[in-house]
Amino acid sequence: MKITYYGQAGFGMQINGKDLLFDPFITPNKLASDTLKIADIPADYLLITHGHQDHVADVEAVVKNTGAKIISNYEITTYYGDKGMDGHPLNQGGKAKFDFGTVKYVNAVHSSVLPDGTYAGNPGGFVIWNDDVCFYHAGDTALTMDMQLIPMTCPKLDFAILPIGDNFTMGYEDAVIASDFIKCDKIVGCHYDTFGYIEIDHAAAKKAFADKGKELILLEVGEEREV
Ligand code: NI
Ligand code: MN
């Protein structure tokens, strides 16, 4: 499966011919704004893990360009629904079928509020699968025992996107343990290097995974990679 990294927690991927876009934070991101243009980013569905600025900054611009349908929790889809945007509301533990596959909204341990102060519900992550592939985008989260529920309740993960930048989320050391909890050895890192607080040592992070026989993939912003 080909994935494109848009910086912070932002990823694009094609699944069953549909373009999924996660957590667009491009215009305010110095690592992304020089090279990426919102107008060039495709989206049939826009998945939002939680309400923080570094996950929703470009939601309205993307929906305006693409007409993408928002998939997020009830509070976030209602917020954007009030602005005229189409959305499918989920809440923790719930799953729904779409034309590209099944989406389950799973627990994250974090906080969540929209940039204008509106309550954004509880933060989450997504497990997404169809007959060909299954993956997890954890959103912003601490290491949590709830991650152990994912392999018990979802198909086997082919890869997982985990935050590794520390300070606001788990760091890479805890992400190694998370990869054990979710029974997945192929991890794509996110939520690192965007701000001073979350700058990481790439070699040390990759070594922490390699020491356990696991792979940590760190993409350049704008990079497309088969995973
Ligand atoms: Ni956050
Ligand atoms: Mn964040």
mmCIF file of N, CA and C and ligand atoms in Angstrom, residues 50 52 54-55 110-111 140 191, ligand 1:
data_model
loop_
_atom_site.group_PDB
_atom_site.id
_atom_site.type_symbol
_atom_site.label_atom_id
_atom_site.label_comp_id
_atom_site.label_asym_id
_atom_site.label_seq_id
_atom_site.Cartn_x
_atom_site.Cartn_y
_atom_site.Cartn_z
ATOM 1 N N HIS A 50 -8.513 13.928 16.345
ATOM 2 C CA HIS A 50 -8.965 14.774 17.467
ATOM 3 C C HIS A 50 -8.874 16.234 17.045
ATOM 4 N N HIS A 52 -7.192 19.060 17.980
ATOM 5 C CA HIS A 52 -6.082 20.009 18.119
ATOM 6 C C HIS A 52 -5.654 20.604 16.769
ATOM 7 N N ASP A 54 -2.882 21.108 15.353
ATOM 8 C CA ASP A 54 -1.894 20.416 14.509
ATOM 9 C C ASP A 54 -2.480 19.161 13.852
ATOM 10 N N HIS A 55 -3.816 19.029 13.902
ATOM 11 C CA HIS A 55 -4.511 17.911 13.235
ATOM 12 C C HIS A 55 -5.671 18.388 12.354
ATOM 13 N N HIS A 110 -5.207 11.181 25.595
ATOM 14 C CA HIS A 110 -4.700 12.490 25.164
ATOM 15 C C HIS A 110 -5.748 13.513 25.600
ATOM 16 N N SER A 111 -5.778 14.700 25.012
ATOM 17 C CA SER A 111 -6.834 15.679 25.253
ATOM 18 C C SER A 111 -7.356 16.120 23.891
ATOM 19 N N ASP A 140 -2.872 11.069 18.403
ATOM 20 C CA ASP A 140 -2.004 11.468 19.517
ATOM 21 C C ASP A 140 -2.407 10.640 20.723
ATOM 22 N N HIS A 191 4.266 12.557 14.301
ATOM 23 C CA HIS A 191 4.243 13.493 15.434
ATOM 24 C C HIS A 191 5.627 13.680 16.051
HETATM 25 NI NI NI B 1 -3.072 16.577 20.074
#
